[in-house]
CSV table of C-alpha atoms in Angstrom, one decimal:
chain,number,residue,atom,x,y,z
X,12,UNK,CA,2.0,32.5,-2.3
X,13,UNK,CA,2.1,32.7,-6.1
X,14,UNK,CA,-0.9,30.4,-7.7
X,15,UNK,CA,1.7,29.2,-10.0
X,16,UNK,CA,3.9,27.8,-7.0
X,17,UNK,CA,0.6,26.3,-5.3
X,18,UNK,CA,-0.3,24.7,-8.5
X,19,UNK,CA,2.8,23.1,-9.0
X,20,UNK,CA,3.2,22.1,-5.0
X,21,UNK,CA,-0.5,20.6,-5.3
X,22,UNK,CA,0.9,18.5,-8.5
X,23,UNK,CA,3.8,17.3,-6.9
X,24,UNK,CA,1.4,16.1,-4.1
X,25,UNK,CA,-0.3,14.5,-6.6
X,26,UNK,CA,2.5,12.5,-7.9
X,27,UNK,CA,3.9,11.6,-4.4
X,28,UNK,CA,0.7,10.3,-3.4
X,29,UNK,CA,0.3,8.4,-6.6
X,30,UNK,CA,3.6,7.1,-6.2
X,31,UNK,CA,2.9,5.7,-2.2
X,32,UNK,CA,0.2,4.1,-4.0
X,33,UNK,CA,2.2,1.8,-6.4
X,34,UNK,CA,4.8,1.5,-3.8
X,35,UNK,CA,1.9,0.1,-1.5
X,36,UNK,CA,0.2,-2.3,-4.3
X,37,UNK,CA,3.7,-3.7,-4.6
X,38,UNK,CA,4.4,-4.4,-1.2
X,39,UNK,CA,1.2,-6.0,-1.1
X,40,UNK,CA,2.1,-8.3,-4.1
X,41,UNK,CA,5.4,-9.3,-2.9
X,42,UNK,CA,3.7,-10.1,0.6
X,43,UNK,CA,0.7,-11.7,-0.9
X,44,UNK,CA,2.9,-14.1,-2.7
X,45,UNK,CA,4.9,-14.7,0.4
X,46,UNK,CA,1.9,-15.9,2.1
X,47,UNK,CA,1.1,-17.8,-0.4
X,48,UNK,CA,4.4,-19.6,-0.5
X,49,UNK,CA,4.3,-20.1,3.4
X,50,UNK,CA,1.0,-21.9,3.0
X,51,UNK,CA,2.3,-24.2,0.7
X,52,UNK,CA,5.7,-24.7,2.7
X,53,UNK,CA,2.9,-26.0,5.4
X,54,UNK,CA,4.5,-23.4,8.4
X,55,UNK,CA,3.0,-22.9,12.0
X,56,UNK,CA,-0.1,-21.5,11.9
X,57,UNK,CA,1.0,-18.6,14.1
X,58,UNK,CA,3.4,-17.4,11.4
X,59,UNK,CA,1.1,-17.6,8.4
X,60,UNK,CA,-1.4,-15.5,11.1
X,61,UNK,CA,1.1,-12.8,11.8
X,62,UNK,CA,2.0,-12.5,8.3
X,63,UNK,CA,-1.6,-12.4,7.1
X,64,UNK,CA,-2.1,-9.7,9.8
X,65,UNK,CA,0.9,-7.5,8.1
X,66,UNK,CA,-0.9,-8.3,4.5
X,67,UNK,CA,-4.4,-6.9,5.9
X,68,UNK,CA,-2.5,-3.6,7.1
X,69,UNK,CA,-0.7,-3.3,3.8
X,70,UNK,CA,-4.2,-3.9,2.3
X,71,UNK,CA,-5.8,-1.3,4.4
X,72,UNK,CA,-3.3,1.7,4.2
X,73,UNK,CA,-3.5,1.3,0.7
X,74,UNK,CA,-7.5,1.8,0.6
X,75,UNK,CA,-7.2,4.6,3.2
X,76,UNK,CA,-4.6,6.6,0.7
X,77,UNK,CA,-6.7,5.6,-2.6
X,78,UNK,CA,-9.9,6.8,-0.9
X,79,UNK,CA,-8.2,10.0,0.1
X,80,UNK,CA,-7.1,10.3,-3.7
X,81,UNK,CA,-10.7,10.1,-4.9
X,82,UNK,CA,-12.0,12.6,-2.2
X,83,UNK,CA,-9.3,15.3,-3.8
């Protein structure tokens, strides 16, 4: 494959990776705010726990992709 094409593809991958990280960060911020609102509304513990687990999974995914970015 042509070196210029490889460089372009690598740059596009980096842009996609950065976009994914920004999307995850935005989703984490929204879920964190919703979780805080759930706690303030005094909903059931099960509902708060379920939402908290979803937030933890997003945070884990963010750090997983963030670490991959640092390895490149």
